[in-house]
PDB file of C-alpha atoms in Angstrom:
ATOM      1  CA  MET A  24      35.188  16.937 -15.858  1.00  0.00           C
ATOM      2  CA  GLU A  25      36.889  13.566 -15.373  1.00  0.00           C
ATOM      3  CA  ILE A  26      34.889  10.474 -14.793  1.00  0.00           C
ATOM      4  CA  THR A  27      36.755   8.283 -12.248  1.00  0.00           C
ATOM      5  CA  GLN A  28      35.934   4.683 -11.076  1.00  0.00           C
ATOM      6  CA  PHE A  29      34.552   6.297  -7.829  1.00  0.00           C
ATOM      7  CA  THR A  30      31.984   8.199  -9.905  1.00  0.00           C
ATOM      8  CA  ILE A  31      30.999   5.197 -11.788  1.00  0.00           C
ATOM      9  CA  GLN A  32      30.608   3.160  -8.412  1.00  0.00           C
ATOM     10  CA  ILE A  33      28.460   6.064  -7.144  1.00  0.00           C
ATOM     11  CA  ILE A  34      26.217   5.789 -10.159  1.00  0.00           C
ATOM     12  CA  ILE A  35      25.840   2.015  -9.950  1.00  0.00           C
ATOM     13  CA  LEU A  36      25.220   2.160  -6.248  1.00  0.00           C
ATOM     14  CA  GLY A  37      22.568   4.770  -7.011  1.00  0.00           C
ATOM     15  CA  ILE A  38      20.556   2.649  -9.373  1.00  0.00           C
ATOM     16  CA  PRO A  39      18.385   1.133  -6.586  1.00  0.00           C
ATOM     17  CA  GLY A  40      17.506   4.778  -5.395  1.00  0.00           C
ATOM     18  CA  ILE A  41      16.756   6.059  -8.879  1.00  0.00           C
ATOM     19  CA  LEU A  42      14.421   3.198  -9.604  1.00  0.00           C
ATOM     20  CA  CYS A  43      12.615   3.652  -6.260  1.00  0.00           C
ATOM     21  CA  TYR A  44      12.302   7.351  -6.866  1.00  0.00           C
ATOM     22  CA  PHE A  45      10.628   6.881 -10.326  1.00  0.00           C
ATOM     23  CA  ILE A  46       8.120   4.317  -9.103  1.00  0.00           C
ATOM     24  CA  ALA A  47       7.309   6.111  -5.999  1.00  0.00           C
ATOM     25  CA  SER A  48       6.802   9.305  -8.027  1.00  0.00           C
ATOM     26  CA  LYS A  49       4.461   7.444 -10.304  1.00  0.00           C
ATOM     27  CA  LEU A  50       2.482   6.117  -7.370  1.00  0.00           C
ATOM     28  CA  VAL A  51       2.479   9.248  -5.172  1.00  0.00           C
ATOM     29  CA  GLY A  52       3.079  12.133  -7.375  1.00  0.00           C
ATOM     30  CA  ARG A  53       6.211  14.364  -7.606  1.00  0.00           C
ATOM     31  CA  ILE A  54       8.733  13.836  -4.784  1.00  0.00           C
ATOM     32  CA  GLY A  55      11.006  16.877  -4.222  1.00  0.00           C
ATOM     33  CA  LYS A  56      10.548  20.391  -5.270  1.00  0.00           C
ATOM     34  CA  ASP A  57      13.955  21.132  -6.925  1.00  0.00           C
ATOM     35  CA  LYS A  58      16.965  19.207  -8.102  1.00  0.00           C
ATOM     36  CA  PHE A  59      18.672  19.142  -4.824  1.00  0.00           C
ATOM     37  CA  ASP A  60      15.654  17.698  -3.063  1.00  0.00           C
ATOM     38  CA  VAL A  61      15.464  15.091  -5.813  1.00  0.00           C
ATOM     39  CA  PHE A  62      19.147  14.187  -5.306  1.00  0.00           C
ATOM     40  CA  LEU A  63      18.729  13.933  -1.468  1.00  0.00           C
ATOM     41  CA  VAL A  64      15.599  11.691  -1.896  1.00  0.00           C
ATOM     42  CA  ILE A  65      17.385   9.434  -4.401  1.00  0.00           C
ATOM     43  CA  PHE A  66      20.297   9.251  -1.988  1.00  0.00           C
ATOM     44  CA  LEU A  67      17.984   8.357   0.905  1.00  0.00           C
ATOM     45  CA  PHE A  68      16.047   5.719  -1.177  1.00  0.00           C
ATOM     46  CA  SER A  69      19.408   4.193  -2.192  1.00  0.00           C
ATOM     47  CA  ILE A  70      20.580   3.872   1.364  1.00  0.00           C
ATOM     48  CA  LEU A  71      17.200   2.476   2.531  1.00  0.00           C
ATOM     49  CA  SER A  72      17.176  -0.018  -0.377  1.00  0.00           C
ATOM     50  CA  TYR A  73      20.711  -1.411   0.770  1.00  0.00           C
ATOM     51  CA  VAL A  74      19.342  -1.441   4.386  1.00  0.00           C
ATOM     52  CA  LEU A  75      16.288  -3.431   3.409  1.00  0.00           C
ATOM     53  CA  TYR A  76      18.475  -5.731   1.341  1.00  0.00           C
ATOM     54  CA  SER A  77      20.813  -6.282   4.227  1.00  0.00           C
ATOM     55  CA  PHE A  78      17.985  -6.844   6.618  1.00  0.00           C
ATOM     56  CA  GLY A  79      16.457  -9.362   4.142  1.00  0.00           C
ATOM     57  CA  THR A  80      19.843 -11.054   3.757  1.00  0.00           C
ATOM     58  CA  GLU A  81      20.055 -11.416   7.676  1.00  0.00           C
ATOM     59  CA  ILE A  82      16.590 -12.907   7.848  1.00  0.00           C
ATOM     60  CA  TYR A  83      17.546 -15.305   5.031  1.00  0.00           C
ATOM     61  CA  ASN A  84      20.737 -16.346   7.023  1.00  0.00           C
ATOM     62  CA  LEU A  85      18.626 -16.962  10.206  1.00  0.00           C
ATOM     63  CA  ILE A  86      16.057 -19.068   8.253  1.00  0.00           C
ATOM     64  CA  THR A  87      18.505 -21.192   6.225  1.00  0.00           C
ATOM     65  CA  CYS A  88      21.296 -21.188   8.880  1.00  0.00           C
ATOM     66  CA  THR A  89      23.764 -20.150   6.257  1.00  0.00           C
ATOM     67  CA  HIS A  90      26.266 -17.129   6.252  1.00  0.00           C
ATOM     68  CA  THR A  91      25.560 -14.997   3.230  1.00  0.00           C
ATOM     69  CA  GLN A  92      27.533 -11.721   3.334  1.00  0.00           C
ATOM     70  CA  ASN A  93      26.837  -8.521   1.621  1.00  0.00           C
ATOM     71  CA  ASN A  94      29.357  -5.614   2.262  1.00  0.00           C
ATOM     72  CA  ILE A  95      28.581  -3.465  -0.865  1.00  0.00           C
ATOM     73  CA  LEU A  96      28.695  -0.255   1.199  1.00  0.00           C
ATOM     74  CA  ASN A  97      32.008  -1.146   2.717  1.00  0.00           C
ATOM     75  CA  LYS A  98      33.524  -1.484  -0.628  1.00  0.00           C
ATOM     76  CA  LEU A  99      32.579   2.015  -1.517  1.00  0.00           C
ATOM     77  CA  PHE A 100      34.366   3.579   1.348  1.00  0.00           C
ATOM     78  CA  THR A 101      37.586   1.361   1.383  1.00  0.00           C
ATOM     79  CA  ASP A 102      40.142   0.621  -1.315  1.00  0.00           C
ATOM     80  CA  GLN A 103      38.475  -2.662  -2.314  1.00  0.00           C
ATOM     81  CA  LYS A 104      38.158  -2.857  -6.078  1.00  0.00           C
ATOM     82  CA  GLY A 105      34.816  -3.936  -7.723  1.00  0.00           C
ATOM     83  CA  ILE A 106      31.233  -4.130  -6.881  1.00  0.00           C
ATOM     84  CA  ASN A 107      29.278  -7.310  -6.447  1.00  0.00           C
ATOM     85  CA  TYR A 108      26.543  -6.700  -9.091  1.00  0.00           C
ATOM     86  CA  GLN A 109      24.433  -9.267  -7.623  1.00  0.00           C
ATOM     87  CA  ASP A 110      24.159  -7.116  -4.328  1.00  0.00           C
ATOM     88  CA  VAL A 111      23.179  -4.129  -6.656  1.00  0.00           C
ATOM     89  CA  LEU A 112      20.499  -6.372  -8.316  1.00  0.00           C
ATOM     90  CA  PHE A 113      19.010  -7.601  -5.222  1.00  0.00           C
ATOM     91  CA  ALA A 114      19.024  -4.048  -3.712  1.00  0.00           C
ATOM     92  CA  THR A 115      17.295  -2.852  -6.805  1.00  0.00           C
ATOM     93  CA  LEU A 116      14.559  -5.529  -6.197  1.00  0.00           C
ATOM     94  CA  SER A 117      14.213  -4.452  -2.789  1.00  0.00           C
ATOM     95  CA  SER A 118      13.774  -0.945  -3.959  1.00  0.00           C
ATOM     96  CA  LEU A 119      10.663  -2.068  -5.707  1.00  0.00           C
ATOM     97  CA  ILE A 120       9.216  -3.191  -2.273  1.00  0.00           C
ATOM     98  CA  LEU A 121      10.450  -0.021  -0.700  1.00  0.00           C
ATOM     99  CA  ALA A 122       8.563   2.090  -3.277  1.00  0.00           C
ATOM    100  CA  ILE A 123       5.446   0.296  -2.742  1.00  0.00           C
ATOM    101  CA  VAL A 124       5.672   0.636   1.009  1.00  0.00           C
ATOM    102  CA  ILE A 125       6.468   4.467   0.742  1.00  0.00           C
ATOM    103  CA  SER A 126       3.427   5.166  -1.570  1.00  0.00           C
ATOM    104  CA  TYR A 127       1.314   3.191   0.860  1.00  0.00           C
ATOM    105  CA  LEU A 128       2.391   5.194   3.796  1.00  0.00           C
ATOM    106  CA  TYR A 129       2.134   8.385   1.969  1.00  0.00           C
ATOM    107  CA  ASN A 130      -1.232   7.849   0.316  1.00  0.00           C
ATOM    108  CA  TYR A 131      -2.924   6.635   3.498  1.00  0.00           C
ATOM    109  CA  GLY A 132      -1.265   9.402   5.584  1.00  0.00           C
ATOM    110  CA  ILE A 133       0.006   6.755   8.070  1.00  0.00           C
ATOM    111  CA  LEU A 134       2.866   8.989   9.518  1.00  0.00           C
ATOM    112  CA  ASN A 135       0.386  11.927   9.997  1.00  0.00           C
ATOM    113  CA  LYS A 136      -2.188   9.487  11.680  1.00  0.00           C
ATOM    114  CA  PHE A 137       0.417   8.234  14.004  1.00  0.00           C
ATOM    115  CA  ALA A 138       1.621  11.758  14.789  1.00  0.00           C
ATOM    116  CA  GLN A 139      -2.069  12.761  15.500  1.00  0.00           C
ATOM    117  CA  LYS A 140      -2.479   9.819  17.883  1.00  0.00           C
ATOM    118  CA  ILE A 141       0.643  10.881  19.964  1.00  0.00           C
ATOM    119  CA  LYS A 142      -0.601  14.565  19.653  1.00  0.00           C
ATOM    120  CA  ALA A 143       2.509  15.707  17.830  1.00  0.00           C
ATOM    121  CA  THR A 144       0.573  17.552  14.999  1.00  0.00           C
ATOM    122  CA  ASN A 145      -2.936  18.462  14.171  1.00  0.00           C
ATOM    123  CA  ARG A 146      -2.439  18.563  10.435  1.00  0.00           C
ATOM    124  CA  TYR A 147      -4.108  16.034   8.091  1.00  0.00           C
ATOM    125  CA  GLY A 148      -0.945  15.794   5.917  1.00  0.00           C
ATOM    126  CA  ASP A 149      -2.523  17.128   2.767  1.00  0.00           C
ATOM    127  CA  GLU A 150      -0.933  20.055   0.917  1.00  0.00           C
ATOM    128  CA  ASP A 151      -4.178  22.038   0.954  1.00  0.00           C
ATOM    129  CA  VAL A 152      -7.844  21.644   1.317  1.00  0.00           C
ATOM    130  CA  TRP A 153      -8.408  20.507  -2.348  1.00  0.00           C
ATOM    131  CA  HIS A 154      -6.010  17.607  -1.809  1.00  0.00           C
ATOM    132  CA  TYR A 155      -7.930  16.684   1.315  1.00  0.00           C
ATOM    133  CA  PHE A 156     -11.299  16.675  -0.339  1.00  0.00           C
ATOM    134  CA  HIS A 157     -10.033  14.831  -3.615  1.00  0.00           C
ATOM    135  CA  ASN A 158      -8.221  12.057  -1.626  1.00  0.00           C
ATOM    136  CA  ILE A 159     -11.055  11.079   0.778  1.00  0.00           C
ATOM    137  CA  HIS A 160     -11.302   7.245   0.748  1.00  0.00           C
TER     138      HIS A 160
END
């Protein structure tokens, strides 16, 4: 198997998702049942980290009236060479915030409480009765 520059770019761009996955797994418990699920979760966390970073950059631009640009995902799908490692660093820092938010939403069952309020589900969100009794706050 040949390791190309594209493969190395994918690995570097996946660093925020990997970090977010490991932190969220420590705070929540195991996320994903098999290797493919873990890969999808890491991919999703990577995308969400870059979206959060882009959102933060836009807020920074509005507050300071500057024009800071991050087009790291565009570089992946075009022929532009090189990755701005500063963007990867800031996306990795945003993945720390994302992991804390994800663990908060999971541990306090915010999604399930919202779904219960709009009558979309009647589940409590725990895997079984023992998780429900051990997680009463």
